[in-house]
Amino acid sequence: MNDKKKLDRRGFLGFATWAIGGIIGAGFGIPAIAYIIAPAMRKEEEQEWIRLGSASKVELGTPTLFKTKIEKQTGWITNEEEVSVYVLTENGRDFVAMSNICTHLGCRVRWISDQDVFFCPCHNAGFAKNGDVASGPPPRPLDQYQVKEEDGQLFVLGG
Amino acid sequence: MVLKIANWLDERVGWSGVWEAIFLRKIPKVNWFYTLGSATLFTAVNQAVTGILLTLYYVPTPDHAYDSVQYITTQIPMGWLIRGLHHWGASAMVVLTVLHMLRVILLGAYKYPREVTWFTGVFLLLIVVGFGFTGYLLPWDQKAYWGSAVGSSIAGAAPVIGEWVLRVVRGGSDLSAVTLARFYGVHVWVLPASLILLLGIHMYLVIKIGISAVPQREDEA
């Protein structure tokens, strides 16, 4: 603003109108942005230890299927999701927990004990007992969960 | 640089003429009661902005309406503020619309040549009341449900056609998902479209004709 020109009444009111309008605009704009981007600012849900069941149910040397349900919260809706995990142990102390989802296209694999293989019916894929690809199109071994045993109960980290 | 671009644009678009016609027009010396129309317009803008924001999360079905409103209020940052502005803004808009109307009546501003402005204003008042009535149901809580049950049943009291009107309003004989869906549709599509159309005419006339002066005694005029 020009120093030599004195701010007249008209100029002052014009300036005040813009200033107040700007404050009101920011008063709407800033909360609006916070409101709109809220879902992206939310922290990713932390993974939790999911209880599978008793460790004694796992047969030595045979992948054993555990099924459990977890709750997933999206917006205001709570959904139940089924989690299926194959647990393998050779000595009863060290456990390997594998997802039953085929790494090819996401079908469910199942353990065929006669043939010693995880079989995926979609494209005839086979996985070895430890999850390695034995045959067919899968690009990588079965995904593994972090697993722990506490008081005879098995837990995997997921969610 | 900015001025250069502004001038280049203005030469082709001519917005400065529009700006002058709207904001730099001559008005008679009037009092603060003459700002009630602008105040009503401000609440209308507030309702539009906050209402659009609410639709980002709100779901108009019996399964989700209440929960989504609670989600907005308690889980979304500033959701309480957006909802609060819309809630209280609605009451403010009704009050200001009525006060604006009273000013127009009491200061004789509806007279020649401003009758058409008045006619559009009458329908705008009905639209505002319609917004209030349809919006009241949307939170789908007890107050909303029973308030709308009573409110809509008034339509059923009309002789002969009452029963039929009631079923049109509710989308059936009882308040249901159909009622919620149509109240929502009317609230966010039918009424806003009507409001924009009528408000456009209303404000075009206010600017075109100019606002009325405060009435004077004959001998002073």
PDB file of N, CA, C and O in Angstrom, chain B residues 138-164:
ATOM      1  N   LEU B 138     -32.484 -37.199   8.257  1.00  0.00           N
ATOM      2  CA  LEU B 138     -31.283 -37.888   7.797  1.00  0.00           C
ATOM      3  C   LEU B 138     -30.388 -38.497   8.884  1.00  0.00           C
ATOM      4  O   LEU B 138     -29.793 -39.550   8.654  1.00  0.00           O
ATOM      5  N   PRO B 139     -30.244 -37.892  10.085  1.00  0.00           N
ATOM      6  CA  PRO B 139     -29.405 -38.553  11.102  1.00  0.00           C
ATOM      7  C   PRO B 139     -29.965 -39.896  11.552  1.00  0.00           C
ATOM      8  O   PRO B 139     -29.250 -40.709  12.138  1.00  0.00           O
ATOM      9  N   TRP B 140     -31.277 -40.127  11.284  1.00  0.00           N
ATOM     10  CA  TRP B 140     -31.909 -41.432  11.549  1.00  0.00           C
ATOM     11  C   TRP B 140     -31.783 -41.857  13.006  1.00  0.00           C
ATOM     12  O   TRP B 140     -31.590 -43.028  13.327  1.00  0.00           O
ATOM     13  N   ASP B 141     -31.852 -40.883  13.918  1.00  0.00           N
ATOM     14  CA  ASP B 141     -31.922 -41.237  15.332  1.00  0.00           C
ATOM     15  C   ASP B 141     -33.393 -41.157  15.765  1.00  0.00           C
ATOM     16  O   ASP B 141     -34.276 -40.904  14.944  1.00  0.00           O
ATOM     17  N   GLN B 142     -33.650 -41.365  17.055  1.00  0.00           N
ATOM     18  CA  GLN B 142     -35.037 -41.394  17.530  1.00  0.00           C
ATOM     19  C   GLN B 142     -35.765 -40.082  17.249  1.00  0.00           C
ATOM     20  O   GLN B 142     -36.903 -40.070  16.794  1.00  0.00           O
ATOM     21  N   LYS B 143     -35.056 -38.963  17.523  1.00  0.00           N
ATOM     22  CA  LYS B 143     -35.671 -37.654  17.322  1.00  0.00           C
ATOM     23  C   LYS B 143     -36.025 -37.464  15.848  1.00  0.00           C
ATOM     24  O   LYS B 143     -37.113 -36.991  15.510  1.00  0.00           O
ATOM     25  N   ALA B 144     -35.080 -37.842  14.983  1.00  0.00           N
ATOM     26  CA  ALA B 144     -35.296 -37.692  13.543  1.00  0.00           C
ATOM     27  C   ALA B 144     -36.481 -38.546  13.096  1.00  0.00           C
ATOM     28  O   ALA B 144     -37.376 -38.081  12.383  1.00  0.00           O
ATOM     29  N   TYR B 145     -36.474 -39.810  13.544  1.00  0.00           N
ATOM     30  CA  TYR B 145     -37.501 -40.752  13.087  1.00  0.00           C
ATOM     31  C   TYR B 145     -38.895 -40.299  13.512  1.00  0.00           C
ATOM     32  O   TYR B 145     -39.804 -40.175  12.688  1.00  0.00           O
ATOM     33  N   TRP B 146     -39.041 -40.025  14.815  1.00  0.00           N
ATOM     34  CA  TRP B 146     -40.371 -39.677  15.309  1.00  0.00           C
ATOM     35  C   TRP B 146     -40.777 -38.283  14.911  1.00  0.00           C
ATOM     36  O   TRP B 146     -41.969 -38.008  14.689  1.00  0.00           O
ATOM     37  N   GLY B 147     -39.790 -37.380  14.821  1.00  0.00           N
ATOM     38  CA  GLY B 147     -40.104 -36.037  14.327  1.00  0.00           C
ATOM     39  C   GLY B 147     -40.673 -36.091  12.921  1.00  0.00           C
ATOM     40  O   GLY B 147     -41.684 -35.449  12.606  1.00  0.00           O
ATOM     41  N   SER B 148     -40.041 -36.891  12.077  1.00  0.00           N
ATOM     42  CA  SER B 148     -40.509 -37.006  10.696  1.00  0.00           C
ATOM     43  C   SER B 148     -41.804 -37.803  10.612  1.00  0.00           C
ATOM     44  O   SER B 148     -42.626 -37.557   9.720  1.00  0.00           O
ATOM     45  N   ALA B 149     -41.981 -38.750  11.545  1.00  0.00           N
ATOM     46  CA  ALA B 149     -43.234 -39.511  11.563  1.00  0.00           C
ATOM     47  C   ALA B 149     -44.402 -38.563  11.823  1.00  0.00           C
ATOM     48  O   ALA B 149     -45.424 -38.587  11.121  1.00  0.00           O
ATOM     49  N   VAL B 150     -44.227 -37.694  12.832  1.00  0.00           N
ATOM     50  CA  VAL B 150     -45.282 -36.737  13.163  1.00  0.00           C
ATOM     51  C   VAL B 150     -45.429 -35.710  12.047  1.00  0.00           C
ATOM     52  O   VAL B 150     -46.531 -35.424  11.579  1.00  0.00           O
ATOM     53  N   GLY B 151     -44.288 -35.166  11.594  1.00  0.00           N
ATOM     54  CA  GLY B 151     -44.315 -34.133  10.561  1.00  0.00           C
ATOM     55  C   GLY B 151     -45.005 -34.583   9.293  1.00  0.00           C
ATOM     56  O   GLY B 151     -45.847 -33.869   8.737  1.00  0.00           O
ATOM     57  N   SER B 152     -44.659 -35.797   8.845  1.00  0.00           N
ATOM     58  CA  SER B 152     -45.248 -36.268   7.592  1.00  0.00           C
ATOM     59  C   SER B 152     -46.722 -36.649   7.790  1.00  0.00           C
ATOM     60  O   SER B 152     -47.514 -36.565   6.848  1.00  0.00           O
ATOM     61  N   SER B 153     -47.090 -37.064   9.013  1.00  0.00           N
ATOM     62  CA  SER B 153     -48.485 -37.447   9.242  1.00  0.00           C
ATOM     63  C   SER B 153     -49.427 -36.246   9.116  1.00  0.00           C
ATOM     64  O   SER B 153     -50.621 -36.412   8.881  1.00  0.00           O
ATOM     65  N   ILE B 154     -48.865 -35.032   9.259  1.00  0.00           N
ATOM     66  CA  ILE B 154     -49.677 -33.837   9.068  1.00  0.00           C
ATOM     67  C   ILE B 154     -50.239 -33.811   7.649  1.00  0.00           C
ATOM     68  O   ILE B 154     -51.388 -33.423   7.421  1.00  0.00           O
ATOM     69  N   ALA B 155     -49.416 -34.270   6.696  1.00  0.00           N
ATOM     70  CA  ALA B 155     -49.879 -34.323   5.306  1.00  0.00           C
ATOM     71  C   ALA B 155     -51.112 -35.219   5.191  1.00  0.00           C
ATOM     72  O   ALA B 155     -52.016 -34.951   4.398  1.00  0.00           O
ATOM     73  N   GLY B 156     -51.152 -36.277   6.009  1.00  0.00           N
ATOM     74  CA  GLY B 156     -52.268 -37.219   5.951  1.00  0.00           C
ATOM     75  C   GLY B 156     -53.570 -36.645   6.483  1.00  0.00           C
ATOM     76  O   GLY B 156     -54.634 -37.225   6.291  1.00  0.00           O
ATOM     77  N   ALA B 157     -53.493 -35.496   7.166  1.00  0.00           N
ATOM     78  CA  ALA B 157     -54.697 -34.916   7.754  1.00  0.00           C
ATOM     79  C   ALA B 157     -55.535 -34.151   6.733  1.00  0.00           C
ATOM     80  O   ALA B 157     -56.681 -33.813   7.004  1.00  0.00           O
ATOM     81  N   ALA B 158     -54.940 -33.889   5.569  1.00  0.00           N
ATOM     82  CA  ALA B 158     -55.695 -33.151   4.544  1.00  0.00           C
ATOM     83  C   ALA B 158     -56.895 -33.983   4.102  1.00  0.00           C
ATOM     84  O   ALA B 158     -56.789 -35.201   3.986  1.00  0.00           O
ATOM     85  N   PRO B 159     -58.053 -33.329   3.850  1.00  0.00           N
ATOM     86  CA  PRO B 159     -59.230 -34.091   3.435  1.00  0.00           C
ATOM     87  C   PRO B 159     -59.048 -34.698   2.046  1.00  0.00           C
ATOM     88  O   PRO B 159     -58.337 -34.136   1.213  1.00  0.00           O
ATOM     89  N   VAL B 160     -59.670 -35.812   1.813  1.00  0.00           N
ATOM     90  CA  VAL B 160     -59.732 -36.519   0.535  1.00  0.00           C
ATOM     91  C   VAL B 160     -58.364 -37.033   0.054  1.00  0.00           C
ATOM     92  O   VAL B 160     -58.139 -38.228  -0.036  1.00  0.00           O
ATOM     93  N   ILE B 161     -57.431 -36.096  -0.258  1.00  0.00           N
ATOM     94  CA  ILE B 161     -56.165 -36.541  -0.847  1.00  0.00           C
ATOM     95  C   ILE B 161     -55.085 -36.813   0.191  1.00  0.00           C
ATOM     96  O   ILE B 161     -53.982 -37.240  -0.138  1.00  0.00           O
ATOM     97  N   GLY B 162     -55.394 -36.548   1.488  1.00  0.00           N
ATOM     98  CA  GLY B 162     -54.384 -36.642   2.531  1.00  0.00           C
ATOM     99  C   GLY B 162     -53.655 -37.973   2.551  1.00  0.00           C
ATOM    100  O   GLY B 162     -52.423 -38.023   2.550  1.00  0.00           O
ATOM    101  N   GLU B 163     -54.422 -39.041   2.553  1.00  0.00           N
ATOM    102  CA  GLU B 163     -53.869 -40.388   2.613  1.00  0.00           C
ATOM    103  C   GLU B 163     -52.883 -40.639   1.459  1.00  0.00           C
ATOM    104  O   GLU B 163     -51.802 -41.196   1.631  1.00  0.00           O
ATOM    105  N   TRP B 164     -53.308 -40.164   0.275  1.00  0.00           N
ATOM    106  CA  TRP B 164     -52.487 -40.351  -0.925  1.00  0.00           C
ATOM    107  C   TRP B 164     -51.202 -39.528  -0.832  1.00  0.00           C
ATOM    108  O   TRP B 164     -50.106 -40.015  -1.124  1.00  0.00           O
TER     109      TRP B 164
END
